[in-house]
Amino acid sequence: MQRSPARIRPSSSASTPTSSSPDSAVAGLLDEWADLPAVDHHCHPLLRMSTRVERADLRRAFTEAVDPEVIGEHSQQTVVYRAALRRLAGELNCEATEEGVLRARAAEADPLAYANRLLRKSGTGLMILDHGFSGGEAMSAAEHSVAIDIPQREVVRLETMAQTAVASCANVVEWLMAVRELLMNAVNGGAVGVKTIAAYRAGLQLREPDRSRAEADYTGLRARAADGESIRLEGEPLCHLLLLEAAQAAGELGVPLQIHCGFGDPDEDLALTNPLGLRRLFVEPRFDGLKVVLLHCYPFHREAAYLASVFPGVYMDLSLAIPMAAHDGVRALEEALGLCPTSKLLYATDATRFPEVYLVAAALHREALAGALGQLVNTGWLMQSEAVEAGRQVLSGNARRIYELPE
Ligand SMILES: [Zn+2]
């Protein structure tokens, strides 16, 4: 079937001179969803409002690069950065350049009101936050819930939480039991899910962890924790034992396990982050009932879509890929929709730190969804009414169902 590039409706305020006029299916979908508050099922806290935004910060917000040379010379040359500047310029009513956006932003009198304005415009009705990442300047959960107008829930960051139990547990068995108890307490305290970054610390090729190596690794980790050093859990034996234990616990507690898959910053080895490596979680009886949400997935979104299509407890999103991969995020959504039931695809921004990111990621994600589903309408695969309903599932219904959130 011939595929033409999906056309995206530019936001009403942004001037997007390169966009052609929207086709009616795509525009119709965006209109149908315009009043639907989205559940952003995976995002991170904003920074404290006193934080100044420099040129490099704005660039870093739209790339997974950390290398100063890449940030300095190349990150501003990406499609998503240029599109983000135009969109932000529309919002800030300024010139669509880096300087223009930074100047207009610095002139905002009330940074908190500004942040809430952008977040409201993002169409977000609920944020499910991972407070475990974003650096020392990030608002705490308590600060965030007061400062930001949008309702919020939390997921527990598995590795960060597990590290806190190392100093007080003599061996791996004790440690895993302590982690179970911490998870249970977190869920009883209101956490709606568990998030793992095993992809960064060990990769996702789950085999049977080597228990004696795990004990040896643990002894070293515990000695450092006892000396008051900050510790970093890494390596397959411990990280995979932890992941398997937490997966079982999450299944028993009835909360989804979010698993970072696919691309991220270069701290991870992308070759080890294919979600196909997680097969044990989907076929072993000890994980019956477990809900697994594969986050990001790109460029393994087709593998993720396959898993979601055959295993009952598997869900996926294309957060981070949208916005970072720009127009390729739309294509990725189209590809994911090849196998993934629309009841298993979730919406998230993975936004962090700056309000600009939430707005841009949210707008581009809605547009990508409209672009991908609109394309399926235009090519006869879906009825318009089916596409409208699919978008409602993705933006809100699916997350409300799997995280058991009230309407
Ligand atoms: Zn994230």
Short mmCIF file of C-alpha atoms and ligand atoms in Angstrom, two decimals:
data_model
loop_
_atom_site.label_atom_id
_atom_site.label_comp_id
_atom_site.label_asym_id
_atom_site.label_seq_id
_atom_site.Cartn_x
_atom_site.Cartn_y
_atom_site.Cartn_z
CA MET A 1 0.00 0.00 0.00
CA GLN A 2 1.36 3.36 -0.95
CA ARG A 3 2.28 5.51 1.99
CA SER A 4 2.57 9.23 1.79
CA PRO A 5 4.09 11.29 4.58
CA ALA A 6 1.51 12.00 7.25
CA ARG A 7 0.71 15.67 7.42
CA ILE A 8 0.48 17.26 10.77
CA ARG A 9 -1.79 20.08 11.72
CA PRO A 10 0.35 22.87 13.08
CA SER A 11 -0.79 24.26 16.41
CA SER A 12 -3.00 27.28 15.93
CA SER A 13 -0.52 29.66 17.51
CA ALA A 14 2.68 28.34 15.96
CA SER A 15 3.74 29.47 12.56
CA THR A 16 4.97 26.41 10.72
CA PRO A 17 5.74 27.67 7.27
CA THR A 18 6.93 24.29 6.01
CA SER A 19 3.69 22.47 6.87
CA SER A 20 1.19 21.97 4.11
CA SER A 21 -2.49 22.36 4.88
CA PRO A 22 -3.82 19.49 6.97
CA ASP A 23 -5.98 16.82 5.45
CA SER A 24 -9.43 16.46 6.86
CA ALA A 25 -8.97 13.08 8.55
CA VAL A 26 -5.98 14.30 10.58
CA ALA A 27 -7.58 17.65 11.43
CA GLY A 28 -10.84 15.92 12.32
CA LEU A 29 -9.07 13.59 14.74
CA LEU A 30 -7.27 16.44 16.48
CA ASP A 31 -10.56 18.27 16.83
CA GLU A 32 -12.30 15.21 18.26
CA TRP A 33 -9.60 14.81 20.92
CA ALA A 34 -9.14 18.52 21.62
CA ASP A 35 -11.16 18.42 24.86
CA LEU A 36 -9.85 15.06 26.02
CA PRO A 37 -7.38 15.45 28.89
CA ALA A 38 -4.57 12.96 28.34
CA VAL A 39 -3.05 10.65 30.91
CA ASP A 40 0.71 11.18 30.58
CA HIS A 41 1.61 7.79 31.99
CA HIS A 42 5.35 8.39 32.04
CA CYS A 43 6.99 11.72 32.75
CA HIS A 44 9.40 13.29 35.22
CA PRO A 45 9.25 16.30 37.52
CA LEU A 46 10.03 19.86 36.52
CA LEU A 47 13.01 21.70 37.91
CA ARG A 48 12.58 24.29 40.62
CA MET A 49 11.35 27.51 39.07
CA SER A 50 14.41 29.50 40.14
CA THR A 51 16.43 27.56 37.57
CA ARG A 52 17.69 29.69 34.69
CA VAL A 53 17.53 28.25 31.20
CA GLU A 54 20.65 28.60 29.09
CA ARG A 55 21.15 27.80 25.46
CA ALA A 56 22.68 24.40 26.23
CA ASP A 57 19.75 23.54 28.54
CA LEU A 58 17.24 24.16 25.79
CA ARG A 59 19.24 22.01 23.40
CA ARG A 60 19.66 19.24 25.95
CA ALA A 61 15.92 19.19 26.43
CA PHE A 62 15.45 17.94 22.88
CA THR A 63 18.28 15.43 22.52
CA GLU A 64 19.56 12.34 24.27
CA ALA A 65 23.12 13.50 23.60
CA VAL A 66 25.31 14.43 26.54
CA ASP A 67 28.57 15.08 24.71
CA PRO A 68 29.39 18.82 24.82
CA GLU A 69 30.57 18.80 21.21
CA VAL A 70 27.29 17.30 20.04
CA ILE A 71 25.30 19.75 22.19
CA GLY A 72 27.43 22.66 21.04
CA GLU A 73 27.55 21.99 17.34
CA HIS A 74 24.90 19.52 16.26
CA SER A 75 21.87 19.30 18.55
CA GLN A 76 20.49 22.57 17.19
CA GLN A 77 20.60 21.06 13.70
CA THR A 78 17.98 18.40 14.34
CA VAL A 79 14.50 18.44 12.86
CA VAL A 80 12.87 18.24 16.27
CA TYR A 81 14.82 21.20 17.63
CA ARG A 82 13.83 23.41 14.74
CA ALA A 83 10.21 22.32 15.05
CA ALA A 84 10.32 22.87 18.82
CA LEU A 85 11.67 26.41 18.41
CA ARG A 86 8.89 27.29 15.98
CA ARG A 87 6.24 25.90 18.27
CA LEU A 88 7.64 27.67 21.32
CA ALA A 89 7.96 30.90 19.40
CA GLY A 90 4.25 30.64 18.60
CA GLU A 91 3.50 30.18 22.26
CA LEU A 92 5.81 32.97 23.43
CA ASN A 93 4.96 35.26 20.55
CA CYS A 94 8.60 35.79 19.63
CA GLU A 95 11.05 35.18 16.82
CA ALA A 96 11.48 31.45 16.08
CA THR A 97 15.15 31.34 16.96
CA GLU A 98 17.02 30.01 19.94
CA GLU A 99 17.85 33.56 21.06
CA GLY A 100 14.27 34.70 20.57
CA VAL A 101 12.83 31.86 22.64
CA LEU A 102 15.39 32.23 25.43
CA ARG A 103 14.87 35.98 25.61
CA ALA A 104 11.09 35.71 25.66
CA ARG A 105 11.24 33.02 28.30
CA ALA A 106 13.57 35.04 30.52
CA ALA A 107 11.12 37.95 30.31
CA GLU A 108 8.26 35.88 31.79
CA ALA A 109 7.54 37.58 35.11
CA ASP A 110 6.22 34.56 36.97
CA PRO A 111 8.03 31.33 36.08
CA LEU A 112 5.55 29.16 37.93
CA ALA A 113 2.53 30.71 36.22
CA TYR A 114 4.38 30.30 32.92
CA ALA A 115 5.08 26.61 33.63
CA ASN A 116 1.47 25.95 34.57
CA ARG A 117 0.26 27.79 31.48
CA LEU A 118 2.37 25.60 29.19
CA LEU A 119 1.35 22.45 31.04
CA ARG A 120 -2.33 23.36 30.75
CA LYS A 121 -1.83 23.91 27.03
CA SER A 122 -0.29 20.44 26.75
CA GLY A 123 -3.75 18.95 27.24
CA THR A 124 -2.58 16.81 30.16
CA GLY A 125 -5.20 15.70 32.67
CA LEU A 126 -2.98 13.51 34.84
CA MET A 127 0.78 13.11 35.17
CA ILE A 128 2.23 9.80 36.30
CA LEU A 129 5.65 10.87 37.52
CA ASP A 130 8.93 9.05 37.91
CA HIS A 131 10.69 11.18 40.51
CA GLY A 132 13.83 9.05 40.32
CA PHE A 133 15.43 11.00 37.50
CA SER A 134 16.16 14.59 36.58
CA GLY A 135 18.95 15.72 38.86
CA GLY A 136 19.34 17.69 42.05
CA GLU A 137 17.38 20.74 40.89
CA ALA A 138 14.19 18.77 40.39
CA MET A 139 11.20 19.49 42.59
CA SER A 140 10.47 16.87 45.21
CA ALA A 141 7.17 15.04 44.95
CA ALA A 142 5.73 17.25 47.69
CA GLU A 143 6.91 20.48 46.02
CA HIS A 144 5.70 19.30 42.64
CA SER A 145 2.20 18.44 43.77
CA VAL A 146 1.81 21.91 45.28
CA ALA A 147 3.43 23.90 42.45
CA ILE A 148 1.91 22.18 39.43
CA ASP A 149 -1.84 22.45 38.88
CA ILE A 150 -2.28 19.14 37.07
CA PRO A 151 -3.20 16.09 39.21
CA GLN A 152 -0.27 13.75 39.74
CA ARG A 153 0.49 10.16 40.69
CA GLU A 154 3.82 8.41 41.06
CA VAL A 155 5.68 5.30 40.03
CA VAL A 156 8.52 3.86 42.11
CA ARG A 157 11.96 3.86 40.52
CA LEU A 158 13.11 0.32 41.22
CA GLU A 159 16.90 0.60 41.13
CA THR A 160 17.00 3.85 43.12
CA MET A 161 14.75 2.37 45.77
CA ALA A 162 16.68 -0.91 45.89
CA GLN A 163 19.96 0.93 46.40
CA THR A 164 18.62 2.44 49.62
CA ALA A 165 18.17 -1.04 51.11
CA VAL A 166 21.72 -2.27 50.49
CA ALA A 167 23.36 -0.85 53.61
CA SER A 168 20.91 -2.57 55.94
CA CYS A 169 20.75 -6.02 54.33
CA ALA A 170 23.46 -8.63 54.90
CA ASN A 171 22.97 -10.65 51.71
CA VAL A 172 21.06 -10.84 48.45
CA VAL A 173 18.15 -12.84 49.85
CA GLU A 174 17.60 -10.32 52.65
CA TRP A 175 17.93 -7.47 50.18
CA LEU A 176 15.33 -8.88 47.79
CA MET A 177 12.93 -9.38 50.70
CA ALA A 178 13.51 -5.79 51.78
CA VAL A 179 12.84 -4.59 48.23
CA ARG A 180 9.54 -6.48 48.21
CA GLU A 181 8.52 -4.79 51.42
CA LEU A 182 9.52 -1.36 50.10
CA LEU A 183 7.49 -1.96 46.94
CA MET A 184 4.48 -3.02 48.94
CA ASN A 185 4.76 0.05 51.16
CA ALA A 186 5.10 2.31 48.13
CA VAL A 187 2.00 0.86 46.48
CA ASN A 188 0.06 1.05 49.74
CA GLY A 189 1.24 4.65 49.92
CA GLY A 190 -0.28 5.45 46.54
CA ALA A 191 2.31 4.51 43.89
CA VAL A 192 0.54 3.25 40.78
CA GLY A 193 3.44 1.38 39.19
CA VAL A 194 7.09 0.41 39.25
CA LYS A 195 9.69 1.66 36.78
CA THR A 196 12.94 -0.13 35.95
CA ILE A 197 16.02 1.18 34.18
CA ALA A 198 17.66 -2.25 33.98
CA ALA A 199 18.31 -1.39 30.32
CA TYR A 200 20.90 1.13 31.51
CA ARG A 201 22.40 -0.95 34.27
CA ALA A 202 22.50 -4.43 32.77
CA GLY A 203 20.61 -4.61 29.47
CA LEU A 204 17.39 -6.54 28.93
CA GLN A 205 18.62 -9.96 27.83
CA LEU A 206 17.08 -11.86 30.75
CA ARG A 207 18.74 -15.18 31.49
CA GLU A 208 18.91 -17.04 34.79
CA PRO A 209 21.10 -14.78 36.95
CA ASP A 210 24.30 -16.31 38.35
CA ARG A 211 23.64 -16.45 42.12
CA SER A 212 27.26 -16.75 43.21
CA ARG A 213 28.28 -13.77 41.09
CA ALA A 214 25.31 -11.88 42.48
CA GLU A 215 26.48 -12.57 46.05
CA ALA A 216 30.02 -11.47 45.19
CA ASP A 217 28.76 -8.28 43.53
CA TYR A 218 26.48 -7.62 46.47
CA THR A 219 29.29 -8.01 49.00
CA GLY A 220 31.29 -5.35 47.16
CA LEU A 221 28.30 -3.03 46.87
CA ARG A 222 27.44 -3.40 50.54
CA ALA A 223 31.02 -2.66 51.62
CA ARG A 224 30.89 0.62 49.69
CA ALA A 225 27.50 1.48 51.12
CA ALA A 226 28.82 0.75 54.64
CA ASP A 227 31.71 3.15 53.99
CA GLY A 228 29.15 5.84 53.21
CA GLU A 229 29.95 5.91 49.48
CA SER A 230 27.13 6.49 47.02
CA ILE A 231 26.51 3.24 45.22
CA ARG A 232 25.29 2.34 41.77
CA LEU A 233 23.59 -0.96 41.19
CA GLU A 234 24.79 -2.47 37.91
CA GLY A 235 25.58 -5.71 36.15
CA GLU A 236 23.36 -8.59 35.10
CA PRO A 237 23.49 -10.80 38.22
CA LEU A 238 22.09 -8.22 40.66
CA CYS A 239 20.01 -6.12 38.28
CA HIS A 240 18.29 -9.10 36.72
CA LEU A 241 17.65 -10.80 40.05
CA LEU A 242 16.12 -7.53 41.20
CA LEU A 243 14.07 -7.16 38.03
CA LEU A 244 12.69 -10.70 38.28
CA GLU A 245 11.81 -10.25 41.95
CA ALA A 246 10.19 -6.86 41.34
CA ALA A 247 8.25 -8.21 38.37
CA GLN A 248 6.81 -10.96 40.50
CA ALA A 249 6.00 -8.50 43.27
CA ALA A 250 4.38 -6.03 40.85
CA GLY A 251 2.24 -8.85 39.46
CA GLU A 252 1.11 -9.79 42.95
CA LEU A 253 0.47 -6.17 43.89
CA GLY A 254 -1.49 -5.61 40.67
CA VAL A 255 0.54 -2.62 39.47
CA PRO A 256 2.22 -2.28 36.07
CA LEU A 257 5.96 -2.60 35.66
CA GLN A 258 7.33 0.09 33.34
CA ILE A 259 10.47 -1.05 31.54
CA HIS A 260 12.75 1.36 29.69
CA CYS A 261 13.37 -0.24 26.27
CA GLY A 262 15.17 1.02 23.22
CA PHE A 263 16.99 4.29 22.93
CA GLY A 264 18.02 6.64 25.69
CA ASP A 265 21.17 8.53 26.58
CA PRO A 266 24.52 6.94 25.68
CA ASP A 267 24.95 5.53 29.20
CA GLU A 268 23.03 2.52 27.84
CA ASP A 269 24.14 0.00 25.24
CA LEU A 270 21.33 0.18 22.70
CA ALA A 271 22.23 -3.28 21.43
CA LEU A 272 21.07 -4.74 24.77
CA THR A 273 17.73 -2.92 25.05
CA ASN A 274 15.54 -4.89 22.67
CA PRO A 275 12.36 -5.86 24.55
CA LEU A 276 12.45 -9.33 22.96
CA GLY A 277 15.02 -10.14 25.65
CA LEU A 278 12.26 -9.89 28.27
CA ARG A 279 10.49 -13.04 27.10
CA ARG A 280 10.81 -14.75 30.50
CA LEU A 281 8.44 -12.15 31.97
CA PHE A 282 5.77 -13.04 29.44
CA VAL A 283 5.89 -16.85 29.52
CA GLU A 284 6.88 -18.01 33.02
CA PRO A 285 3.97 -18.88 35.34
CA ARG A 286 5.47 -16.90 38.26
CA PHE A 287 4.68 -13.71 36.31
CA ASP A 288 1.05 -14.58 35.52
CA GLY A 289 -1.09 -11.47 35.79
CA LEU A 290 1.87 -9.08 35.49
CA LYS A 291 1.28 -5.97 33.38
CA VAL A 292 4.45 -4.83 31.60
CA VAL A 293 4.58 -1.43 29.91
CA LEU A 294 7.43 -1.16 27.41
CA LEU A 295 8.55 2.48 27.41
CA HIS A 296 9.98 4.32 24.38
CA CYS A 297 10.76 1.12 22.43
CA TYR A 298 12.24 2.91 19.40
CA PRO A 299 13.86 1.58 17.23
CA PHE A 300 12.47 -1.74 18.53
CA HIS A 301 8.86 -0.55 18.37
CA ARG A 302 7.92 -3.27 15.90
CA GLU A 303 9.29 -5.92 18.25
CA ALA A 304 7.36 -4.28 21.09
CA ALA A 305 4.20 -4.23 18.97
CA TYR A 306 4.63 -7.92 18.29
CA LEU A 307 4.96 -8.66 22.01
CA ALA A 308 1.89 -6.55 22.78
CA SER A 309 -0.05 -8.41 20.09
CA VAL A 310 0.58 -11.91 21.46
CA PHE A 311 1.07 -11.65 25.24
CA PRO A 312 -1.87 -10.50 27.36
CA GLY A 313 0.08 -8.41 29.86
CA VAL A 314 2.26 -6.42 27.44
CA TYR A 315 1.66 -2.74 26.62
CA MET A 316 3.85 -0.19 24.90
CA ASP A 317 4.41 3.49 24.23
CA LEU A 318 6.49 5.64 21.91
CA SER A 319 7.37 8.30 24.45
CA LEU A 320 10.76 9.90 23.93
CA ALA A 321 10.78 8.66 20.31
CA ILE A 322 8.09 11.31 20.04
CA PRO A 323 9.35 14.04 20.06
CA MET A 324 13.05 13.17 19.63
CA ALA A 325 12.74 11.28 16.34
CA ALA A 326 10.57 14.06 14.84
CA HIS A 327 8.75 12.87 11.69
CA ASP A 328 10.16 9.37 12.20
CA GLY A 329 8.07 9.19 15.37
CA VAL A 330 4.95 9.38 13.20
CA ARG A 331 6.29 6.58 11.05
CA ALA A 332 7.13 4.56 14.17
CA LEU A 333 3.55 4.99 15.38
CA GLU A 334 2.24 3.80 12.05
CA GLU A 335 4.54 0.79 12.24
CA ALA A 336 3.59 0.01 15.83
CA LEU A 337 -0.09 0.12 14.85
CA GLY A 338 0.63 -2.63 12.35
CA LEU A 339 0.51 -5.25 15.11
CA CYS A 340 -0.18 -3.49 18.39
CA PRO A 341 -3.89 -3.47 19.32
CA THR A 342 -5.02 0.09 19.97
CA SER A 343 -6.08 -1.13 23.43
CA LYS A 344 -2.40 -1.68 24.27
CA LEU A 345 -0.73 1.50 23.09
CA LEU A 346 -0.21 4.25 25.66
CA TYR A 347 0.48 7.95 25.53
CA ALA A 348 3.39 9.57 27.38
CA THR A 349 5.75 12.47 26.94
CA ASP A 350 8.72 11.29 29.05
CA ALA A 351 9.13 15.04 29.51
CA THR A 352 11.39 16.34 32.23
CA ARG A 353 12.91 19.50 33.71
CA PHE A 354 11.47 22.36 31.60
CA PRO A 355 7.80 23.17 30.87
CA GLU A 356 8.67 23.72 27.21
CA VAL A 357 9.39 20.01 26.83
CA TYR A 358 5.97 18.95 28.14
CA LEU A 359 4.21 21.28 25.73
CA VAL A 360 6.24 20.34 22.66
CA ALA A 361 6.23 16.60 23.40
CA ALA A 362 2.49 16.58 24.11
CA ALA A 363 1.58 18.54 20.98
CA LEU A 364 3.82 16.46 18.74
CA HIS A 365 2.50 13.24 20.25
CA ARG A 366 -1.14 14.17 19.62
CA GLU A 367 -0.23 15.20 16.10
CA ALA A 368 1.74 12.00 15.50
CA LEU A 369 -1.22 9.97 16.70
CA ALA A 370 -3.56 11.92 14.43
CA GLY A 371 -1.06 11.62 11.59
CA ALA A 372 -0.69 7.86 11.96
CA LEU A 373 -4.39 7.11 12.50
CA GLY A 374 -5.45 9.68 9.90
CA GLN A 375 -3.19 7.95 7.40
CA LEU A 376 -4.94 4.67 8.16
CA VAL A 377 -8.28 6.38 7.52
CA ASN A 378 -7.04 7.90 4.28
CA THR A 379 -5.77 4.56 3.02
CA GLY A 380 -8.95 2.72 3.93
CA TRP A 381 -7.65 0.64 6.82
CA LEU A 382 -9.80 2.32 9.46
CA MET A 383 -13.07 4.22 9.57
CA GLN A 384 -12.84 7.76 10.90
CA SER A 385 -15.01 6.76 13.87
CA GLU A 386 -12.64 3.88 14.66
CA ALA A 387 -9.65 6.19 14.50
CA VAL A 388 -11.35 8.66 16.85
CA GLU A 389 -12.02 5.90 19.36
CA ALA A 390 -8.48 4.49 19.01
CA GLY A 391 -7.03 7.89 19.85
CA ARG A 392 -9.23 8.12 22.95
CA GLN A 393 -7.95 4.75 24.08
CA VAL A 394 -4.33 5.77 23.56
CA LEU A 395 -4.61 9.23 25.11
CA SER A 396 -6.52 8.21 28.19
CA GLY A 397 -8.62 5.05 28.33
CA ASN A 398 -5.84 2.48 28.22
CA ALA A 399 -3.80 4.11 30.98
CA ARG A 400 -6.89 4.56 33.17
CA ARG A 401 -7.65 0.88 32.75
CA ILE A 402 -4.18 -0.57 33.40
CA TYR A 403 -3.22 1.77 36.22
CA GLU A 404 -6.75 1.45 37.64
CA LEU A 405 -7.22 5.21 37.78
CA PRO A 406 -10.62 6.74 38.47
CA GLU A 407 -12.20 8.67 35.58
ZN ZN B 1 11.57 8.52 31.58
#
